[in-house]
Each structure stands twice: as structure tokens, then as C-alpha cells.
Amino acid sequence: MIRLPGGTFRMGNDDETANPGDGEGPVRSVTVGPFHIDAHAVSNARFAAFVKATGHVTDAEKFGWSYVFAGLLPPGTARALPAPAGTPWWRGVPGATWRSPEGPDSTVRGRERHPVVHVSWHDAAAYAAWAGRRLPTEAEWEYAARGGLDQARYPWGDELTPRGHWRCNIWQGEFPHVDTAEDGHAGTAPVDAYRPNAYGLYNTVGNVWEWGGDWWTEGETRVMRGGSYLCHDSYCNRYRVSARTANTPDSSSGNTGFRCAAD
Ligand SMILES: [Cu+2]
């Protein structure tokens, strides 16, 4: 974990390119106290250690299915549940779990250093409690992800690909049909891929959405931050440091994970 001294920073974003319903703005001064935060998302190896120690059963395992991006499904994947309205690239896949991210015939072998996915907010909170940690507040997450840069668009600055170099794992090509993987990865990347920000945090934007400790405004969904490997300007530009979304605490998908914080 990384120890951060805390301080006052400008949180949020007034840019009109943000999604109006997301509540990124207005920009306001926020003060956070000192805290610790994981340098990267919790990996499959770490989550496996938690499950081995506790026998934890994830929400996706209880429900018997989870959402997988259609483009990552092995050919012939059977009995996928229909996609939700408006997002035809998702499939509800029976047997998709953190151990089998693309369904029963898949494994995380070779992806031990990739972020755990198909974990709900409940699963993330259970892991954090086991580890003697907690999920970061939104303010802590954004303060840490900004790495000391005031109102920059990304954790490293305002330019998406400085000098032509990719700094995060998002979608390149034509979403949702062609991912050219110009950034080096289609699907998840290892938790410590790319260069960290100035505070030493890896992959705060892109790779996987990260559950946060806070409720969304209305109190039925939990905040998620950072965007994922599926983000692309043509559909979802939430791979920015101020971007946010939410989901119900029992939801899971192949592009959502988490990192922990501690006092
Ligand atoms: Cu996105």
C-alpha cells in the first residue's frame, strides 16, 4: 500500500464533455486526511488467497451467472442470457465467475496478476474486511488517482497518449466490434501494467472499474470509478480521473474489480 499525507484538492470536473447525469461537477475543494491505498487493483492471486482462507462465495457464484463482454466469449459459448436493452455487447453468461471470467470453459491460469473481476461490491467489501482494510471513499480515490496534478484529465496529464505512448488499457478501434489493442491489451491487463502516476498508483483509469466505499446519490447503488478496457470515446469516455458511474451492490461483470484503502 501507498501512504498518502492527504490534503486539499480540486475534485470533479466542469467539462461539458462529461456525461450530464454522472454528477462529476461542480468542481469543489475537498480535504482528505492521511490514508493508505493499494498501488493497484486486487489481483486474481490475492482474491484466491482470500477465498481459500474464508470460503467466501461471490454473488456471481450465488446467482449462477455474470455479465461478460460478448467479444471475449469463446466461440460456441452456449446459453448466454440475452443482453440488457441498449448494451448489446453484454452477455449474461451462466457459470461466469472470478475463477472462470469467460464462462465455465475459461480459467484465470496465466492471469494471476490480472485484476479479479466478476466481484460485486459485497465481495469487494468482504475481501477488504478480511484484509483489515476498507474500500476507498470517492474523495480518497480521486485524490490518489490525480497524483498531485490539479484538474488534469488523466492521472498523468491532459494528453491521452503523450508522445504517442499509451498509458492505460482502454478500447482502440471501432467499439464494440474491433479492438485493435494498440495499447497492448484486449480485455484485462496485469494490475501493474503501464507506468504508475506520481503517487505510485497503477491503472486508476482503464483496465477495470473499481468499486468505491460511497453510495451514489440516491442510496441504492454504489459508486464505481476509473472506467475499463471497454471505454472508448464513441460510447463511454469515463476513462478520465473525475469520471464516475454506479451499480447495485450485488452486480458483477467482467470489467469491474476494486482496490483497498486503509486508515
Ligand atoms: Cu467506460
PDB file of C-alpha atoms and ligand atoms in Angstrom:
ATOM      1  CA  MET A   1       0.000   0.000   0.000  1.00  0.00           C
ATOM      2  CA  ILE A   2       0.977   3.594  -0.517  1.00  0.00           C
ATOM      3  CA  ARG A   3       0.737   6.068   2.332  1.00  0.00           C
ATOM      4  CA  LEU A   4      -0.602   9.442   1.267  1.00  0.00           C
ATOM      5  CA  PRO A   5      -0.466  12.508   3.501  1.00  0.00           C
ATOM      6  CA  GLY A   6      -3.887  13.821   2.459  1.00  0.00           C
ATOM      7  CA  GLY A   7      -4.609  17.443   1.771  1.00  0.00           C
ATOM      8  CA  THR A   8      -6.951  19.713  -0.116  1.00  0.00           C
ATOM      9  CA  PHE A   9      -7.513  19.236  -3.835  1.00  0.00           C
ATOM     10  CA  ARG A  10      -9.990  20.270  -6.514  1.00  0.00           C
ATOM     11  CA  MET A  11     -12.354  17.336  -7.048  1.00  0.00           C
ATOM     12  CA  GLY A  12     -14.688  16.831 -10.001  1.00  0.00           C
ATOM     13  CA  ASN A  13     -14.932  18.311 -13.454  1.00  0.00           C
ATOM     14  CA  ASP A  14     -16.979  21.070 -15.110  1.00  0.00           C
ATOM     15  CA  ASP A  15     -16.097  19.988 -18.649  1.00  0.00           C
ATOM     16  CA  GLU A  16     -19.194  19.769 -20.836  1.00  0.00           C
ATOM     17  CA  THR A  17     -17.854  16.556 -22.407  1.00  0.00           C
ATOM     18  CA  ALA A  18     -18.682  14.737 -19.171  1.00  0.00           C
ATOM     19  CA  ASN A  19     -21.955  12.832 -19.112  1.00  0.00           C
ATOM     20  CA  PRO A  20     -24.516  15.211 -17.596  1.00  0.00           C
ATOM     21  CA  GLY A  21     -26.184  12.610 -15.385  1.00  0.00           C
ATOM     22  CA  ASP A  22     -22.900  11.466 -13.849  1.00  0.00           C
ATOM     23  CA  GLY A  23     -22.541  14.312 -11.382  1.00  0.00           C
ATOM     24  CA  GLU A  24     -18.839  14.952 -11.928  1.00  0.00           C
ATOM     25  CA  GLY A  25     -19.310  18.634 -11.238  1.00  0.00           C
ATOM     26  CA  PRO A  26     -19.209  21.174  -9.912  1.00  0.00           C
ATOM     27  CA  VAL A  27     -15.506  21.371  -9.230  1.00  0.00           C
ATOM     28  CA  ARG A  28     -15.104  21.847  -5.477  1.00  0.00           C
ATOM     29  CA  SER A  29     -12.314  21.933  -2.914  1.00  0.00           C
ATOM     30  CA  VAL A  30     -12.188  18.747  -0.872  1.00  0.00           C
ATOM     31  CA  THR A  31      -9.900  17.873   2.021  1.00  0.00           C
ATOM     32  CA  VAL A  32      -8.912  14.300   2.781  1.00  0.00           C
ATOM     33  CA  GLY A  33      -6.942  13.137   5.804  1.00  0.00           C
ATOM     34  CA  PRO A  34      -3.931  10.830   5.635  1.00  0.00           C
ATOM     35  CA  PHE A  35      -4.700   7.303   4.417  1.00  0.00           C
ATOM     36  CA  HIS A  36      -3.221   4.268   2.685  1.00  0.00           C
ATOM     37  CA  ILE A  37      -4.320   2.946  -0.680  1.00  0.00           C
ATOM     38  CA  ASP A  38      -3.367  -0.088  -2.766  1.00  0.00           C
ATOM     39  CA  ALA A  39      -0.911   0.673  -5.544  1.00  0.00           C
ATOM     40  CA  HIS A  40      -3.030  -1.444  -7.862  1.00  0.00           C
ATOM     41  CA  ALA A  41      -6.287  -3.351  -8.083  1.00  0.00           C
ATOM     42  CA  VAL A  42      -6.660  -6.631  -6.180  1.00  0.00           C
ATOM     43  CA  SER A  43      -5.310  -9.426  -8.373  1.00  0.00           C
ATOM     44  CA  ASN A  44      -6.731 -12.878  -9.037  1.00  0.00           C
ATOM     45  CA  ALA A  45      -3.908 -14.335  -6.923  1.00  0.00           C
ATOM     46  CA  ARG A  46      -4.793 -12.167  -3.918  1.00  0.00           C
ATOM     47  CA  PHE A  47      -8.501 -12.866  -4.261  1.00  0.00           C
ATOM     48  CA  ALA A  48      -7.764 -16.602  -4.479  1.00  0.00           C
ATOM     49  CA  ALA A  49      -5.892 -16.367  -1.158  1.00  0.00           C
ATOM     50  CA  PHE A  50      -8.934 -14.669   0.390  1.00  0.00           C
ATOM     51  CA  VAL A  51     -11.323 -17.345  -0.890  1.00  0.00           C
ATOM     52  CA  LYS A  52      -9.014 -20.121   0.271  1.00  0.00           C
ATOM     53  CA  ALA A  53      -8.818 -18.612   3.758  1.00  0.00           C
ATOM     54  CA  THR A  54     -12.503 -17.795   4.180  1.00  0.00           C
ATOM     55  CA  GLY A  55     -14.507 -19.990   1.805  1.00  0.00           C
ATOM     56  CA  HIS A  56     -16.168 -16.810   0.515  1.00  0.00           C
ATOM     57  CA  VAL A  57     -18.768 -17.423  -2.200  1.00  0.00           C
ATOM     58  CA  THR A  58     -19.219 -14.463  -4.553  1.00  0.00           C
ATOM     59  CA  ASP A  59     -22.556 -13.015  -5.619  1.00  0.00           C
ATOM     60  CA  ALA A  60     -21.915 -14.167  -9.202  1.00  0.00           C
ATOM     61  CA  GLU A  61     -21.448 -17.727  -7.913  1.00  0.00           C
ATOM     62  CA  LYS A  62     -24.690 -17.472  -5.900  1.00  0.00           C
ATOM     63  CA  PHE A  63     -26.648 -16.102  -8.868  1.00  0.00           C
ATOM     64  CA  GLY A  64     -25.042 -18.612 -11.232  1.00  0.00           C
ATOM     65  CA  TRP A  65     -24.143 -16.129 -13.931  1.00  0.00           C
ATOM     66  CA  SER A  66     -22.435 -12.794 -14.613  1.00  0.00           C
ATOM     67  CA  TYR A  67     -22.029 -10.284 -17.442  1.00  0.00           C
ATOM     68  CA  VAL A  68     -19.229 -10.945 -19.959  1.00  0.00           C
ATOM     69  CA  PHE A  69     -18.298  -8.741 -22.903  1.00  0.00           C
ATOM     70  CA  ALA A  70     -19.536 -10.634 -25.986  1.00  0.00           C
ATOM     71  CA  GLY A  71     -16.290 -10.076 -27.882  1.00  0.00           C
ATOM     72  CA  LEU A  72     -14.341 -12.032 -25.255  1.00  0.00           C
ATOM     73  CA  LEU A  73     -16.553 -15.124 -25.293  1.00  0.00           C
ATOM     74  CA  PRO A  74     -15.017 -18.329 -26.653  1.00  0.00           C
ATOM     75  CA  PRO A  75     -16.776 -19.430 -29.862  1.00  0.00           C
ATOM     76  CA  GLY A  76     -19.780 -21.622 -29.185  1.00  0.00           C
ATOM     77  CA  THR A  77     -20.466 -20.344 -25.666  1.00  0.00           C
ATOM     78  CA  ALA A  78     -23.885 -21.781 -25.010  1.00  0.00           C
ATOM     79  CA  ARG A  79     -26.962 -20.491 -23.250  1.00  0.00           C
ATOM     80  CA  ALA A  80     -25.848 -16.910 -22.818  1.00  0.00           C
ATOM     81  CA  LEU A  81     -28.706 -14.870 -21.409  1.00  0.00           C
ATOM     82  CA  PRO A  82     -29.981 -12.007 -23.590  1.00  0.00           C
ATOM     83  CA  ALA A  83     -28.196  -8.668 -23.446  1.00  0.00           C
ATOM     84  CA  PRO A  84     -29.751  -5.823 -21.474  1.00  0.00           C
ATOM     85  CA  ALA A  85     -31.558  -3.203 -23.574  1.00  0.00           C
ATOM     86  CA  GLY A  86     -29.207  -0.635 -25.068  1.00  0.00           C
ATOM     87  CA  THR A  87     -25.995  -2.569 -24.411  1.00  0.00           C
ATOM     88  CA  PRO A  88     -25.990  -5.454 -26.884  1.00  0.00           C
ATOM     89  CA  TRP A  89     -22.306  -6.202 -26.221  1.00  0.00           C
ATOM     90  CA  TRP A  90     -23.026  -7.724 -22.806  1.00  0.00           C
ATOM     91  CA  ARG A  91     -23.990 -11.362 -22.342  1.00  0.00           C
ATOM     92  CA  GLY A  92     -25.263 -12.857 -19.124  1.00  0.00           C
ATOM     93  CA  VAL A  93     -23.138 -16.000 -19.070  1.00  0.00           C
ATOM     94  CA  PRO A  94     -24.043 -18.968 -16.847  1.00  0.00           C
ATOM     95  CA  GLY A  95     -21.017 -20.061 -14.866  1.00  0.00           C
ATOM     96  CA  ALA A  96     -19.035 -16.845 -15.432  1.00  0.00           C
ATOM     97  CA  THR A  97     -17.226 -16.181 -12.132  1.00  0.00           C
ATOM     98  CA  TRP A  98     -13.957 -14.698 -10.941  1.00  0.00           C
ATOM     99  CA  ARG A  99     -12.365 -18.146 -11.489  1.00  0.00           C
ATOM    100  CA  SER A 100     -13.885 -18.513 -14.963  1.00  0.00           C
ATOM    101  CA  PRO A 101     -14.160 -14.988 -16.342  1.00  0.00           C
ATOM    102  CA  GLU A 102     -15.462 -16.021 -19.789  1.00  0.00           C
ATOM    103  CA  GLY A 103     -17.649 -18.884 -18.592  1.00  0.00           C
ATOM    104  CA  PRO A 104     -17.134 -22.475 -17.393  1.00  0.00           C
ATOM    105  CA  ASP A 105     -14.520 -23.375 -20.021  1.00  0.00           C
ATOM    106  CA  SER A 106     -12.237 -20.476 -19.087  1.00  0.00           C
ATOM    107  CA  THR A 107      -9.779 -20.078 -16.217  1.00  0.00           C
ATOM    108  CA  VAL A 108      -7.594 -17.368 -14.720  1.00  0.00           C
ATOM    109  CA  ARG A 109      -4.488 -19.503 -15.220  1.00  0.00           C
ATOM    110  CA  GLY A 110      -1.874 -17.194 -16.664  1.00  0.00           C
ATOM    111  CA  ARG A 111      -3.849 -14.197 -15.393  1.00  0.00           C
ATOM    112  CA  GLU A 112      -2.832 -14.414 -11.727  1.00  0.00           C
ATOM    113  CA  ARG A 113      -1.513 -10.849 -11.904  1.00  0.00           C
ATOM    114  CA  HIS A 114      -4.628  -9.533 -13.654  1.00  0.00           C
ATOM    115  CA  PRO A 115      -7.337  -7.796 -11.624  1.00  0.00           C
ATOM    116  CA  VAL A 116     -10.042 -10.015 -10.174  1.00  0.00           C
ATOM    117  CA  VAL A 117     -13.365  -9.419 -11.972  1.00  0.00           C
ATOM    118  CA  HIS A 118     -16.950 -10.646 -11.579  1.00  0.00           C
ATOM    119  CA  VAL A 119     -16.830  -9.403  -7.991  1.00  0.00           C
ATOM    120  CA  SER A 120     -19.734  -7.427  -6.559  1.00  0.00           C
ATOM    121  CA  TRP A 121     -19.492  -4.575  -4.068  1.00  0.00           C
ATOM    122  CA  HIS A 122     -20.372  -7.123  -1.367  1.00  0.00           C
ATOM    123  CA  ASP A 123     -17.482  -9.340  -2.447  1.00  0.00           C
ATOM    124  CA  ALA A 124     -15.093  -6.393  -2.512  1.00  0.00           C
ATOM    125  CA  ALA A 125     -16.172  -5.260   0.958  1.00  0.00           C
ATOM    126  CA  ALA A 126     -15.774  -8.820   2.292  1.00  0.00           C
ATOM    127  CA  TYR A 127     -12.255  -9.026   0.903  1.00  0.00           C
ATOM    128  CA  ALA A 128     -11.384  -5.647   2.386  1.00  0.00           C
ATOM    129  CA  ALA A 129     -12.674  -6.658   5.825  1.00  0.00           C
ATOM    130  CA  TRP A 130     -10.638  -9.881   5.671  1.00  0.00           C
ATOM    131  CA  ALA A 131      -7.529  -7.912   4.738  1.00  0.00           C
ATOM    132  CA  GLY A 132      -8.080  -5.422   7.569  1.00  0.00           C
ATOM    133  CA  ARG A 133      -8.798  -2.713   5.029  1.00  0.00           C
ATOM    134  CA  ARG A 134     -11.778  -0.916   3.534  1.00  0.00           C
ATOM    135  CA  LEU A 135     -12.853   0.469   0.193  1.00  0.00           C
ATOM    136  CA  PRO A 136     -11.653   3.997  -0.562  1.00  0.00           C
ATOM    137  CA  THR A 137     -14.056   6.915  -0.365  1.00  0.00           C
ATOM    138  CA  GLU A 138     -14.633   8.683  -3.671  1.00  0.00           C
ATOM    139  CA  ALA A 139     -12.639  11.659  -2.468  1.00  0.00           C
ATOM    140  CA  GLU A 140      -9.718   9.446  -1.442  1.00  0.00           C
ATOM    141  CA  TRP A 141      -9.844   7.566  -4.731  1.00  0.00           C
ATOM    142  CA  GLU A 142      -9.807  10.733  -6.830  1.00  0.00           C
ATOM    143  CA  TYR A 143      -7.158  12.443  -4.701  1.00  0.00           C
ATOM    144  CA  ALA A 144      -4.931   9.378  -5.087  1.00  0.00           C
ATOM    145  CA  ALA A 145      -5.671   8.908  -8.788  1.00  0.00           C
ATOM    146  CA  ARG A 146      -4.858  12.548  -9.567  1.00  0.00           C
ATOM    147  CA  GLY A 147      -1.337  12.031  -8.242  1.00  0.00           C
ATOM    148  CA  GLY A 148      -0.993  15.673  -7.255  1.00  0.00           C
ATOM    149  CA  LEU A 149      -1.942  17.112 -10.661  1.00  0.00           C
ATOM    150  CA  ASP A 150      -4.546  19.872 -10.357  1.00  0.00           C
ATOM    151  CA  GLN A 151      -7.581  19.264 -12.584  1.00  0.00           C
ATOM    152  CA  ALA A 152      -5.720  17.168 -15.147  1.00  0.00           C
ATOM    153  CA  ARG A 153      -7.881  14.946 -17.342  1.00  0.00           C
ATOM    154  CA  TYR A 154      -5.845  11.782 -16.756  1.00  0.00           C
ATOM    155  CA  PRO A 155      -3.624  10.577 -13.899  1.00  0.00           C
ATOM    156  CA  TRP A 156      -0.556  11.579 -15.941  1.00  0.00           C
ATOM    157  CA  GLY A 157      -1.763  14.856 -17.523  1.00  0.00           C
ATOM    158  CA  ASP A 158      -4.166  16.114 -20.172  1.00  0.00           C
ATOM    159  CA  GLU A 159      -2.950  14.191 -23.190  1.00  0.00           C
ATOM    160  CA  LEU A 160      -4.287  10.661 -23.720  1.00  0.00           C
ATOM    161  CA  THR A 161      -1.134   9.338 -25.405  1.00  0.00           C
ATOM    162  CA  PRO A 162       1.843  11.534 -24.549  1.00  0.00           C
ATOM    163  CA  ARG A 163       4.465  11.284 -27.340  1.00  0.00           C
ATOM    164  CA  GLY A 164       2.329   8.529 -28.833  1.00  0.00           C
ATOM    165  CA  HIS A 165       2.561   6.213 -25.819  1.00  0.00           C
ATOM    166  CA  TRP A 166      -0.490   4.530 -24.338  1.00  0.00           C
ATOM    167  CA  ARG A 167      -0.688   4.941 -20.572  1.00  0.00           C
ATOM    168  CA  CYS A 168      -3.848   2.928 -19.874  1.00  0.00           C
ATOM    169  CA  ASN A 169      -5.882  -0.042 -21.063  1.00  0.00           C
ATOM    170  CA  ILE A 170      -8.973   1.148 -22.930  1.00  0.00           C
ATOM    171  CA  TRP A 171     -10.572   0.343 -26.307  1.00  0.00           C
ATOM    172  CA  GLN A 172      -8.970   1.287 -29.609  1.00  0.00           C
ATOM    173  CA  GLY A 173     -10.770   0.725 -32.880  1.00  0.00           C
ATOM    174  CA  GLU A 174     -14.484   0.602 -33.501  1.00  0.00           C
ATOM    175  CA  PHE A 175     -16.491  -0.161 -30.377  1.00  0.00           C
ATOM    176  CA  PRO A 176     -17.862  -2.786 -29.850  1.00  0.00           C
ATOM    177  CA  HIS A 177     -16.711  -4.738 -32.897  1.00  0.00           C
ATOM    178  CA  VAL A 178     -12.977  -4.182 -33.370  1.00  0.00           C
ATOM    179  CA  ASP A 179     -10.451  -3.694 -30.577  1.00  0.00           C
ATOM    180  CA  THR A 180      -7.073  -3.196 -32.234  1.00  0.00           C
ATOM    181  CA  ALA A 181      -5.423  -3.466 -28.791  1.00  0.00           C
ATOM    182  CA  GLU A 182      -2.996  -0.728 -29.785  1.00  0.00           C
ATOM    183  CA  ASP A 183      -2.409  -0.198 -26.053  1.00  0.00           C
ATOM    184  CA  GLY A 184      -1.103  -3.781 -25.811  1.00  0.00           C
ATOM    185  CA  HIS A 185      -4.179  -5.396 -24.295  1.00  0.00           C
ATOM    186  CA  ALA A 186      -7.644  -6.633 -25.267  1.00  0.00           C
ATOM    187  CA  GLY A 187      -9.551  -7.496 -22.122  1.00  0.00           C
ATOM    188  CA  THR A 188      -7.766  -7.040 -18.806  1.00  0.00           C
ATOM    189  CA  ALA A 189      -4.095  -6.185 -18.410  1.00  0.00           C
ATOM    190  CA  PRO A 190      -1.870  -7.087 -15.443  1.00  0.00           C
ATOM    191  CA  VAL A 191      -2.601  -4.868 -12.433  1.00  0.00           C
ATOM    192  CA  ASP A 192       0.818  -3.227 -12.720  1.00  0.00           C
ATOM    193  CA  ALA A 193       0.849  -2.702 -16.470  1.00  0.00           C
ATOM    194  CA  TYR A 194       1.833   0.776 -17.715  1.00  0.00           C
ATOM    195  CA  ARG A 195       3.619   3.438 -15.730  1.00  0.00           C
ATOM    196  CA  PRO A 196       2.152   4.452 -12.359  1.00  0.00           C
ATOM    197  CA  ASN A 197       1.084   8.001 -11.601  1.00  0.00           C
ATOM    198  CA  ALA A 198       3.203  10.364  -9.497  1.00  0.00           C
ATOM    199  CA  TYR A 199       1.832   8.827  -6.284  1.00  0.00           C
ATOM    200  CA  GLY A 200       2.708   5.307  -7.443  1.00  0.00           C
ATOM    201  CA  LEU A 201      -0.816   4.132  -8.349  1.00  0.00           C
ATOM    202  CA  TYR A 202      -1.269   1.853 -11.366  1.00  0.00           C
ATOM    203  CA  ASN A 203      -4.246   1.694 -13.707  1.00  0.00           C
ATOM    204  CA  THR A 204      -6.600   4.001 -11.860  1.00  0.00           C
ATOM    205  CA  VAL A 205      -8.170   4.731 -15.237  1.00  0.00           C
ATOM    206  CA  GLY A 206      -8.872   1.973 -17.741  1.00  0.00           C
ATOM    207  CA  ASN A 207      -8.417  -1.767 -17.178  1.00  0.00           C
ATOM    208  CA  VAL A 208     -11.273  -2.335 -14.687  1.00  0.00           C
ATOM    209  CA  TRP A 209     -13.875  -0.209 -12.958  1.00  0.00           C
ATOM    210  CA  GLU A 210     -13.188  -0.011  -9.230  1.00  0.00           C
ATOM    211  CA  TRP A 211     -15.847  -0.191  -6.528  1.00  0.00           C
ATOM    212  CA  GLY A 212     -15.763   2.633  -4.020  1.00  0.00           C
ATOM    213  CA  GLY A 213     -16.964   2.818  -0.449  1.00  0.00           C
ATOM    214  CA  ASP A 214     -19.564   5.524  -1.090  1.00  0.00           C
ATOM    215  CA  TRP A 215     -23.209   5.327  -2.074  1.00  0.00           C
ATOM    216  CA  TRP A 216     -24.314   7.022  -5.287  1.00  0.00           C
ATOM    217  CA  THR A 217     -26.664   9.960  -4.676  1.00  0.00           C
ATOM    218  CA  GLU A 218     -29.891   8.077  -4.042  1.00  0.00           C
ATOM    219  CA  GLY A 219     -28.592   5.352  -1.762  1.00  0.00           C
ATOM    220  CA  GLU A 220     -29.363   2.181  -3.727  1.00  0.00           C
ATOM    221  CA  THR A 221     -26.252   1.926  -5.841  1.00  0.00           C
ATOM    222  CA  ARG A 222     -22.540   2.095  -5.089  1.00  0.00           C
ATOM    223  CA  VAL A 223     -20.059   4.356  -6.799  1.00  0.00           C
ATOM    224  CA  MET A 224     -17.532   2.968  -9.270  1.00  0.00           C
ATOM    225  CA  ARG A 225     -14.520   4.845 -10.609  1.00  0.00           C
ATOM    226  CA  GLY A 226     -11.928   4.736 -13.371  1.00  0.00           C
ATOM    227  CA  GLY A 227     -13.557   3.163 -16.436  1.00  0.00           C
ATOM    228  CA  SER A 228     -12.379  -0.060 -18.049  1.00  0.00           C
ATOM    229  CA  TYR A 229     -10.861  -1.773 -21.067  1.00  0.00           C
ATOM    230  CA  LEU A 230     -14.196  -1.251 -22.814  1.00  0.00           C
ATOM    231  CA  CYS A 231     -14.147   2.550 -22.633  1.00  0.00           C
ATOM    232  CA  HIS A 232     -13.994   4.408 -25.943  1.00  0.00           C
ATOM    233  CA  ASP A 233     -14.853   7.991 -26.835  1.00  0.00           C
ATOM    234  CA  SER A 234     -17.554   6.831 -29.238  1.00  0.00           C
ATOM    235  CA  TYR A 235     -19.602   5.351 -26.417  1.00  0.00           C
ATOM    236  CA  CYS A 236     -18.139   5.989 -22.968  1.00  0.00           C
ATOM    237  CA  ASN A 237     -15.403   8.494 -22.137  1.00  0.00           C
ATOM    238  CA  ARG A 238     -15.299   7.555 -18.469  1.00  0.00           C
ATOM    239  CA  TYR A 239     -11.605   6.685 -18.518  1.00  0.00           C
ATOM    240  CA  ARG A 240     -10.958  10.138 -17.033  1.00  0.00           C
ATOM    241  CA  VAL A 241      -9.861  10.732 -13.477  1.00  0.00           C
ATOM    242  CA  SER A 242     -13.062  12.585 -12.493  1.00  0.00           C
ATOM    243  CA  ALA A 243     -15.468  10.155 -14.187  1.00  0.00           C
ATOM    244  CA  ARG A 244     -17.896   8.100 -12.166  1.00  0.00           C
ATOM    245  CA  THR A 245     -20.701   5.631 -12.512  1.00  0.00           C
ATOM    246  CA  ALA A 246     -22.625   3.311 -10.200  1.00  0.00           C
ATOM    247  CA  ASN A 247     -24.159  -0.116  -9.951  1.00  0.00           C
ATOM    248  CA  THR A 248     -26.196  -2.085  -7.440  1.00  0.00           C
ATOM    249  CA  PRO A 249     -24.020  -3.708  -4.758  1.00  0.00           C
ATOM    250  CA  ASP A 250     -24.793  -7.263  -5.905  1.00  0.00           C
ATOM    251  CA  SER A 251     -23.879  -6.617  -9.565  1.00  0.00           C
ATOM    252  CA  SER A 252     -20.823  -8.075 -11.229  1.00  0.00           C
ATOM    253  CA  SER A 253     -19.237  -8.068 -14.654  1.00  0.00           C
ATOM    254  CA  GLY A 254     -16.031  -8.926 -16.438  1.00  0.00           C
ATOM    255  CA  ASN A 255     -14.751  -5.354 -16.280  1.00  0.00           C
ATOM    256  CA  THR A 256     -15.250  -4.472 -12.616  1.00  0.00           C
ATOM    257  CA  GLY A 257     -12.788  -5.001  -9.778  1.00  0.00           C
ATOM    258  CA  PHE A 258     -11.538  -2.961  -6.822  1.00  0.00           C
ATOM    259  CA  ARG A 259      -8.606  -1.764  -4.764  1.00  0.00           C
ATOM    260  CA  CYS A 260      -8.498  -1.232  -0.999  1.00  0.00           C
ATOM    261  CA  ALA A 261      -7.687   1.657   1.280  1.00  0.00           C
ATOM    262  CA  ALA A 262      -6.877   1.811   4.988  1.00  0.00           C
ATOM    263  CA  ASP A 263      -6.673   4.433   7.700  1.00  0.00           C
TER     264      ASP A 263
HETATM  265 CU    CU B   1     -16.441   3.436 -19.987  1.00  0.00          CU
END
